[in-house]
Coordinates of C-alpha atoms and ligand atoms in Angstrom, one line a residue:
X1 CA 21.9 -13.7 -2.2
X2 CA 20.1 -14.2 -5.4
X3 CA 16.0 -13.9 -4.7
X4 CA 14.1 -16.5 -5.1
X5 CA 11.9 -14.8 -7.9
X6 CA 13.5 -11.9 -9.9
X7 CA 13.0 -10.4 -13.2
X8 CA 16.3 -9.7 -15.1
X9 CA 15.7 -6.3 -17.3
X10 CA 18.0 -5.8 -20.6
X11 CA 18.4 -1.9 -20.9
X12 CA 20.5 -2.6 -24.1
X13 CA 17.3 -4.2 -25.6
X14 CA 15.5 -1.4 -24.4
X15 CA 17.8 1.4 -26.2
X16 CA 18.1 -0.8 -29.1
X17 CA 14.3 -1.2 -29.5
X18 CA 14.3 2.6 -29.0
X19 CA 16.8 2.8 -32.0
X20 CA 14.5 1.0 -34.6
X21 CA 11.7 2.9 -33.5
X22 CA 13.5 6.0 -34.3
X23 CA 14.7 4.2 -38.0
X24 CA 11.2 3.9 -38.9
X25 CA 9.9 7.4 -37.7
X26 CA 10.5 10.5 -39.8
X27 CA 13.4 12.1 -38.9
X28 CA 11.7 15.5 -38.4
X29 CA 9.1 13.8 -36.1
X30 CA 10.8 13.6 -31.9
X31 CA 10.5 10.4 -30.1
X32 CA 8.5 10.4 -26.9
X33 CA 9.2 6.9 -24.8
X34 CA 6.3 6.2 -23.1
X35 CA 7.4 5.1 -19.2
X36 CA 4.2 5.2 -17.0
X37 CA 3.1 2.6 -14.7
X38 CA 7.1 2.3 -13.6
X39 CA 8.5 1.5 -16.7
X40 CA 5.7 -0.8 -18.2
X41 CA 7.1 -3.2 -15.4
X42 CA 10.5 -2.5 -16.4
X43 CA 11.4 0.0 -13.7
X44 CA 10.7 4.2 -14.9
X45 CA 13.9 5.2 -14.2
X46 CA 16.2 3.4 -15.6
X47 CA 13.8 2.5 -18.8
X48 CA 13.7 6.1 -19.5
X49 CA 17.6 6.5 -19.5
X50 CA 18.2 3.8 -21.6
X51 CA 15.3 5.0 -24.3
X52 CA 17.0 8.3 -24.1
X53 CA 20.1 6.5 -24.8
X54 CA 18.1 4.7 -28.0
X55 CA 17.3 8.8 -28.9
X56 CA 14.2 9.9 -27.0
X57 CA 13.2 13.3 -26.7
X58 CA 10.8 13.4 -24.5
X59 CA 9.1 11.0 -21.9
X60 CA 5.2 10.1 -21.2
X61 CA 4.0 9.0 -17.5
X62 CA 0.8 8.9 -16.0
X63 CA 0.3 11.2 -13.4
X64 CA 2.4 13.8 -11.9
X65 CA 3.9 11.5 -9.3
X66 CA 5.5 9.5 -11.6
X67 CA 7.1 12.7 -13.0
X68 CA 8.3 13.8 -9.7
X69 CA 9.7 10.6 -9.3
X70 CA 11.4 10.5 -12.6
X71 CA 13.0 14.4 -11.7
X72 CA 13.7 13.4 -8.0
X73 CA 16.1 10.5 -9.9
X74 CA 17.7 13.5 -11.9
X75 CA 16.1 13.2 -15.2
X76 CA 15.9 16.8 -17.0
X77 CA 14.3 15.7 -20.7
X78 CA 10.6 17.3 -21.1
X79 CA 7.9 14.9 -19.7
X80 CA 4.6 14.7 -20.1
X81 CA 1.8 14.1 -17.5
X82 CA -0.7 12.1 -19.8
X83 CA -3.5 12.0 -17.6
X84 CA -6.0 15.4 -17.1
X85 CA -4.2 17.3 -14.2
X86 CA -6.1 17.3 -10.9
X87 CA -5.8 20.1 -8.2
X88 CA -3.1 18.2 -6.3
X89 CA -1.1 16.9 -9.7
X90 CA -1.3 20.7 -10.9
X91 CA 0.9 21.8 -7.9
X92 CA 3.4 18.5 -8.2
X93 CA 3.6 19.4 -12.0
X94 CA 4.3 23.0 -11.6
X95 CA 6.8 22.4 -8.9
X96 CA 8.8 19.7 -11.2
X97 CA 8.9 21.1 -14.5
X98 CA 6.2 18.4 -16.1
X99 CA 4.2 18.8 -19.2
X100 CA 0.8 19.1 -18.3
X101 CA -2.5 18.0 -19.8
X102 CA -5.7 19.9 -20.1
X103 CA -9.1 19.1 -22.1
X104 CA -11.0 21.7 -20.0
X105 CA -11.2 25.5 -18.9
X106 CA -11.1 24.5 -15.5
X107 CA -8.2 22.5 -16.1
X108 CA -6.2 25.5 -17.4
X109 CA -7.0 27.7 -14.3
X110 CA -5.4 24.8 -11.9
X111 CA -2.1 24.9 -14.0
X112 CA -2.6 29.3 -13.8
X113 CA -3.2 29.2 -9.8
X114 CA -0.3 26.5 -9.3
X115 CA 2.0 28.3 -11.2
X116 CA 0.6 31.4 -9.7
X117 CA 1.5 29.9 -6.0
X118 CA 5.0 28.8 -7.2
X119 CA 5.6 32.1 -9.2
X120 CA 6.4 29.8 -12.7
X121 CA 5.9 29.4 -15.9
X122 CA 4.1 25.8 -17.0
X123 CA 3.5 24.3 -20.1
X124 CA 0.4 22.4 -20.8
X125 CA -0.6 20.3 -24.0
X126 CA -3.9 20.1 -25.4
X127 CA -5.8 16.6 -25.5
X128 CA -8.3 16.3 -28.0
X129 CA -10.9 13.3 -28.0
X130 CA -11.5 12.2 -31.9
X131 CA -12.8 8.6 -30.8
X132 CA -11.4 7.2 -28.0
X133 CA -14.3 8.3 -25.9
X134 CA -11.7 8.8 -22.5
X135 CA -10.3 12.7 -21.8
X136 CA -10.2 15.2 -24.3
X137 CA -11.7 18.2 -26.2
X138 CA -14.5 16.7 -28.6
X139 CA -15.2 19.4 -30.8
X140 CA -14.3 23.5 -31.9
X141 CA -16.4 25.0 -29.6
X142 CA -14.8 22.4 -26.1
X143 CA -11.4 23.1 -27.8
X144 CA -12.0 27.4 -28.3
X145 CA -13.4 27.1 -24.3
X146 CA -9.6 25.5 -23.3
X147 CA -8.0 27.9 -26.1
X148 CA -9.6 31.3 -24.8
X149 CA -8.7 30.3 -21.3
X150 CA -5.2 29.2 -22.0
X151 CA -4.9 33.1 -23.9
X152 CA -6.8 34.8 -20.1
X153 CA -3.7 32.5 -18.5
X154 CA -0.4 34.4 -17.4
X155 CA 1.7 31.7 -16.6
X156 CA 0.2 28.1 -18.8
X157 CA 1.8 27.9 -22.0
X158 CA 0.4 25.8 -24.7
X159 CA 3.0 24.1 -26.2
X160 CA 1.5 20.8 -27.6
X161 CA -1.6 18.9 -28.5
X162 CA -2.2 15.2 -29.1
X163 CA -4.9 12.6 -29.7
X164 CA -4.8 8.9 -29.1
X165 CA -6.0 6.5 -30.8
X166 CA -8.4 3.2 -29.4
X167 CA -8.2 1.2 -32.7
X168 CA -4.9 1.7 -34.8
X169 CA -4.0 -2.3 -33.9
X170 CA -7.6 -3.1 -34.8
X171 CA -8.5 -4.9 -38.5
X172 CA -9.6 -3.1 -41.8
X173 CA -12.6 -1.0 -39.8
X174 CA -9.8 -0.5 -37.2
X175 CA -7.7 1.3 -39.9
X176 CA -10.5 3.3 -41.2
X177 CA -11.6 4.6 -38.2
X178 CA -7.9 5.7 -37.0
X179 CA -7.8 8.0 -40.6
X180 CA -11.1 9.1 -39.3
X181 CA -9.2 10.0 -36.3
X182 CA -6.4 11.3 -37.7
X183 CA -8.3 14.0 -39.9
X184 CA -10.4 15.1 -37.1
X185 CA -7.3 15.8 -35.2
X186 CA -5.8 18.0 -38.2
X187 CA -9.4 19.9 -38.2
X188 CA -9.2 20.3 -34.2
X189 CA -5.5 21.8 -34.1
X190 CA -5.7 23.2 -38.1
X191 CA -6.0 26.8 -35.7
X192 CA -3.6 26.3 -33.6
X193 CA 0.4 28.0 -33.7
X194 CA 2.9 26.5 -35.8
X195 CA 4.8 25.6 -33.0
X196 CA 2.3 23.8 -31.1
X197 CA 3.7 20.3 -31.4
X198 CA 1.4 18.0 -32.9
X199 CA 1.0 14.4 -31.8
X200 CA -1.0 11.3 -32.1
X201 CA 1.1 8.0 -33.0
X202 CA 1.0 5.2 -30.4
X203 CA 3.0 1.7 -31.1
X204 CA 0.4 0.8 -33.3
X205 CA 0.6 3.3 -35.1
X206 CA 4.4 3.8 -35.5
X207 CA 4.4 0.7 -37.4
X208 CA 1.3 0.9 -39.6
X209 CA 0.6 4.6 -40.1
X210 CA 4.3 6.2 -40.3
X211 CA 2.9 9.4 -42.0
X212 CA 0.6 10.6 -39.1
X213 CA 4.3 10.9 -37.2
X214 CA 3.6 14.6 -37.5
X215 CA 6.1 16.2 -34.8
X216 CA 6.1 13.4 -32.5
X217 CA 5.5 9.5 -32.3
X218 CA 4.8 7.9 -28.5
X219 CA 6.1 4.7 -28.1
X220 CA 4.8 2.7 -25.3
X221 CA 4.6 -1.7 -25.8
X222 CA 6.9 -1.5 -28.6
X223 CA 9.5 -0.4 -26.2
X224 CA 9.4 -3.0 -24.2
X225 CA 9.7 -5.6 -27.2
X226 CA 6.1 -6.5 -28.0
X227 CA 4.5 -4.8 -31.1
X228 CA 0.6 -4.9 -30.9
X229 CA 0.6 -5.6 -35.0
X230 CA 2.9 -7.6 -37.4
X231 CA 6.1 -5.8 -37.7
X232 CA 9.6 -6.7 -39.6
X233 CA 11.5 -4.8 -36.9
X234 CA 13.3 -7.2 -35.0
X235 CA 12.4 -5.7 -31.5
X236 CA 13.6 -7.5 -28.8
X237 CA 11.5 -8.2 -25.3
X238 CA 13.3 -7.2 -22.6
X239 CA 12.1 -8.9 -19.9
X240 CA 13.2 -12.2 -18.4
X241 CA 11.2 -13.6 -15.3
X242 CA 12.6 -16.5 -13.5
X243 CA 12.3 -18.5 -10.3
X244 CA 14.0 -21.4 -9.1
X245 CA 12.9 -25.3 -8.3
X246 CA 12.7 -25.2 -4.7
X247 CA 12.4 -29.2 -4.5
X248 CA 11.8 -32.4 -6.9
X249 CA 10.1 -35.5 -6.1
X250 CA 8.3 -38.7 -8.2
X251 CA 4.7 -39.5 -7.4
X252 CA 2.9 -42.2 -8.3
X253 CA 0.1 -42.8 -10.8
X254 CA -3.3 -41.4 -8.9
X255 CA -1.3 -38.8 -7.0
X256 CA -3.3 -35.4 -6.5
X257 CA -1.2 -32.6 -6.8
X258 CA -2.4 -29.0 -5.3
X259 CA -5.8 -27.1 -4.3
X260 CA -8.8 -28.9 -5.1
X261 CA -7.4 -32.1 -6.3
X262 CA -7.9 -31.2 -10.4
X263 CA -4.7 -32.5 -11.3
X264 CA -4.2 -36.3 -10.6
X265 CA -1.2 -38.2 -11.9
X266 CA -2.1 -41.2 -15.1
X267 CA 1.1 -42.4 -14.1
X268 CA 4.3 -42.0 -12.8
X269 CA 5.7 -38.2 -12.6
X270 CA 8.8 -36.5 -11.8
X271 CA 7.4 -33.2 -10.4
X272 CA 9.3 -30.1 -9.8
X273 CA 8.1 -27.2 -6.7
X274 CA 8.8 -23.7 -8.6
X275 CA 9.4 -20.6 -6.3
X276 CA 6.6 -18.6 -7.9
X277 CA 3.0 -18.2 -7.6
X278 CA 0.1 -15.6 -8.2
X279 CA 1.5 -13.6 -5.0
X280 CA 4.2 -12.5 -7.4
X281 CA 1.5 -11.8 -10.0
X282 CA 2.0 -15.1 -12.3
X283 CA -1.6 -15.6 -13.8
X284 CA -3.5 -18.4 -11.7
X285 CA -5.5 -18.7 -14.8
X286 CA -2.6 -19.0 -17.0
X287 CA -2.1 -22.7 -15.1
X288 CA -4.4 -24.7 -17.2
X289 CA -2.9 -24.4 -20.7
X290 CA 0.7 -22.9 -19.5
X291 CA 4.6 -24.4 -19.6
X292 CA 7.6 -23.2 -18.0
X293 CA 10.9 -23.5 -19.4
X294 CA 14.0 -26.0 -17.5
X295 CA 17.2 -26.5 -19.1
X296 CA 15.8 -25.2 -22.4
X297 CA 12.6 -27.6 -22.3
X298 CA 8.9 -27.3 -21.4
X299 CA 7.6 -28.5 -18.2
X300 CA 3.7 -28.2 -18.2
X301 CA 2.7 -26.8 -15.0
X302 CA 0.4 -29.0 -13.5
X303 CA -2.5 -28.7 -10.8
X304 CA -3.9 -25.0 -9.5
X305 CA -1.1 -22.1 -9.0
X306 CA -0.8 -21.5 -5.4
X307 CA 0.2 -18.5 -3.3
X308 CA 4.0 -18.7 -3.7
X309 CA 4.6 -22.2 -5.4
X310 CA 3.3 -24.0 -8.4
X311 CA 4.5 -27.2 -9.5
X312 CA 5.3 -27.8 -13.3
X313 CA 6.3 -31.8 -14.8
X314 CA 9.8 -32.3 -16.0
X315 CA 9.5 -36.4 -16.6
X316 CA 10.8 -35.6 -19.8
X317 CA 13.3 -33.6 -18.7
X318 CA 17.0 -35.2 -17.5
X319 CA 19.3 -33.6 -15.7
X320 CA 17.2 -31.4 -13.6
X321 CA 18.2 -30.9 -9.8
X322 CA 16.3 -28.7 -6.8
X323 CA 18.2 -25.1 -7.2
X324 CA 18.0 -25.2 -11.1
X325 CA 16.3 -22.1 -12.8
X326 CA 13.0 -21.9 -14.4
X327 CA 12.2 -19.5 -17.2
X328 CA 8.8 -18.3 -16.7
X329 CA 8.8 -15.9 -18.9
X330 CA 11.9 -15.1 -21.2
X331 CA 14.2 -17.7 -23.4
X332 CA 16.0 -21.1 -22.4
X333 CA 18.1 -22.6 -25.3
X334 CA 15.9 -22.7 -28.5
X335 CA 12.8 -22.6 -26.6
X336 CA 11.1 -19.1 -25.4
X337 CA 8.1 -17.6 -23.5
X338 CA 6.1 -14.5 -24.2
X339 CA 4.1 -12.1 -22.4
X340 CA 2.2 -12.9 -25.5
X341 CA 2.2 -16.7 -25.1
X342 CA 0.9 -15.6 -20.9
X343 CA -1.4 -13.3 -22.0
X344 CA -3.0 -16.5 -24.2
X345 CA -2.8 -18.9 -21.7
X346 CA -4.6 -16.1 -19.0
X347 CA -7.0 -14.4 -21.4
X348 CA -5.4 -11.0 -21.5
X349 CA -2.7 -8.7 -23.6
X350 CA 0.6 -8.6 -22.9
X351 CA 0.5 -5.3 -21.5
X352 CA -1.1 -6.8 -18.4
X353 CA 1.4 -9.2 -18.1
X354 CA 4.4 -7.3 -18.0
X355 CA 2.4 -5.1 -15.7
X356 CA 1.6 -7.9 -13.1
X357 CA 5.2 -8.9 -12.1
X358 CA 4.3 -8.6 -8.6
X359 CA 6.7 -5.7 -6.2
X360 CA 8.2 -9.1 -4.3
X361 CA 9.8 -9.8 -7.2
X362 CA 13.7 -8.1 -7.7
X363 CA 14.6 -6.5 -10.8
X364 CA 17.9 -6.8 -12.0
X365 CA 19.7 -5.0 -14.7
X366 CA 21.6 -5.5 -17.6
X367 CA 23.6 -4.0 -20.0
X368 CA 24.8 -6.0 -22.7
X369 CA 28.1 -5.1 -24.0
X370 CA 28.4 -6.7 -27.1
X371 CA 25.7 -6.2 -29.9
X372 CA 24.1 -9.9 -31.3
Ligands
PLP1 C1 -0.2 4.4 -22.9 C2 -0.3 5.4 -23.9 C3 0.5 5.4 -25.1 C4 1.4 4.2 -25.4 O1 0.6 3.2 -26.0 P1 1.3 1.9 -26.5 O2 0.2 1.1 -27.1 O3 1.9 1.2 -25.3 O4 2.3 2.3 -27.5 C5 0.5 6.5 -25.9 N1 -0.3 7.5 -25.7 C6 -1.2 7.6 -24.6 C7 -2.0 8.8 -24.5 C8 -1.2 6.6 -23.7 O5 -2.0 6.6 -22.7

């Protein structure tokens, strides 16, 4: 039975995008694929084995669940826990082989006593704060307090240390501010072991600042298709979200058409029911400026988003019968919709978007065979 709401994911896409990525990063700098928050949307597991596929080295999640998650499915390539560990994330990481993250004496003593417990080795990376204001080591003396305890440790082995960077998509202040960044992070780590592996790219900064690649470049949104700055790479989104038109009927002029009566008919409309609403995370806000696609045309979608239904216009449209597939998000003969062109129409980034695909709604994947 095909669901009535589904979002189709193209891994080849994904290990493609992965591909170019790599193209325009230093050869001597690794490639971490950033798969938190399952996958950007996309799914963790199966994201991560296609980026690996496209050459990743390494993988980035949020917490140590999401690690333990990503090991239980059988995936042995180093990852890193991005967050700062907790006392419960330090035993999970231990226990699973996961990268660590630590920005704080106390931090490195978890990792010692959870390795302690499990009678293992664990490898932490440093973070350093140089302007993003969220975790991290701010200056020498925060970042001698982690080093000196990480040297009293037995078991935690520093193997990395990275920055991140709030501005690197910004404008011309934006730009300055990242160098500012940048060199800070060279002063923080300029003591550390040569093979401490250095990182601090994001997406933003793969495509604008290719020579702070350093020994590793973490590519998150760019991944999944959408670059947060101009770019020449022809990256491709990977995710298509469609529902289905559960019913079709013409109303006549003065018709009201759901909650609160704010759409009413100026004249005679062919108006389609679509199997989606804001219970499988489509934007209510995105309603009043936003369009689906049918048979490779826009249908405005017309009157408040509901629950599980919104209703879109397709007078224009001929041809059209209940059962037929509407792109919500994804292409439709020459015509195509963003998370970009979502996050517009809702006020928000496309990050959000691709992160609000509701649970209800089935991924399915793809592999395409045959390179475009
Ligand atoms: C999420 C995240 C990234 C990826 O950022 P994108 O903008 O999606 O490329 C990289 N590094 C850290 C520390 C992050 O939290």
């Amino acid at each position: 039975m095909i669901p009535r709401n589904r979002r189709i994911i193209d891994l080849s896409s994904i290990q493609h995008n992965m591909e170019l990525l790599r193209s325009v990063t230093p050869p001597s700098a690794r490639m971490m694929a950033v798969v938190k928050a399952d996958g950007y949307g996309h799914g963790a597991e199966e994201t991560a084995r296609a980026a690996i596929r496209g050459g990743a080295d390494m993988l980035a999640v949020a917490s140590a669940g999401e690690g333990k998650f990503l090991r239980e499915q059988g995936i042995t390539v180093p990852i890193l826990v991005l967050g700062a560990v907790t006392e419960t994330d330090a035993a999970t990481g231990v226990q699973y082989g996961l990268i660590q993250t630590v920005c704080s004496p106390d931090m490195v003593i978890l990792c010692e006593q959870a390795a302690e417990k499990l009678q293992k080795q664990t490898e932490v990376h440093l973070k350093c704060d140089t302007g993003m204001g969220r975790i991290g080591v701010r200056n020498q003396a925060e970042r001698d307090d982690v080093l000196s305890a990480v040297a009293k440790s037995h078991r935690v082995n520093l193997t990395g240390a990275y920055t991140h960077f709030s501005d690197a998509d910004g404008n011309e202040d934006g730009l300055r501010y990242t160098r500012q960044q940048y060199a800070l992070f060279r002063t923080l780590t300029a003591p550390l072991d040569r093979d401490v592996i250095l990182h601090c790219c994001n997406s933003a900064a793969i495509h604008r600042f290719p020579e702070m690649a350093m020994d590793m470049v973490r590519a998150g949104i760019s991944l999944y298709g959408y670059p947060p700055v101009p770019t020449d790479l022809p990256l491709r989104p990977c995710m298509t979200w469609s529902a289905d038109i559960s019913y079709i009927k013409e109303v006549h002029p003065y018709t009201f058409i759901s909650y609160g009566r704010d759409f009413r008919s100026e004249r005679t409309v062919r108006v389609a029911t679509v199997t989606c609403g804001y219970g499988d995370g489509y934007f209510r806000a995105a309603g009043k400026d936003g369009y689906v696609l049918i048979g490779g045309q826009r249908a405005k979608i017309i009157g408040r988003i509901c629950m599980d239904q919104m209703m879109a216009d397709i007078s224009n449209i001929d041809g059209i019968s209940a059962g037929d597939e509407v792109i919500l998000m994804g292409q439709s003969g020459k015509e195509s919709i963003t998370a970009e062109d979502i996050a517009s129409w809702a006020g928000t980034i496309s990050y959000e978007i691709l992160l609000s695909v509701g649970s209800r709604v089935d991924r399915i994947y793809r592999k395409r065979s045959v390179r475009e």
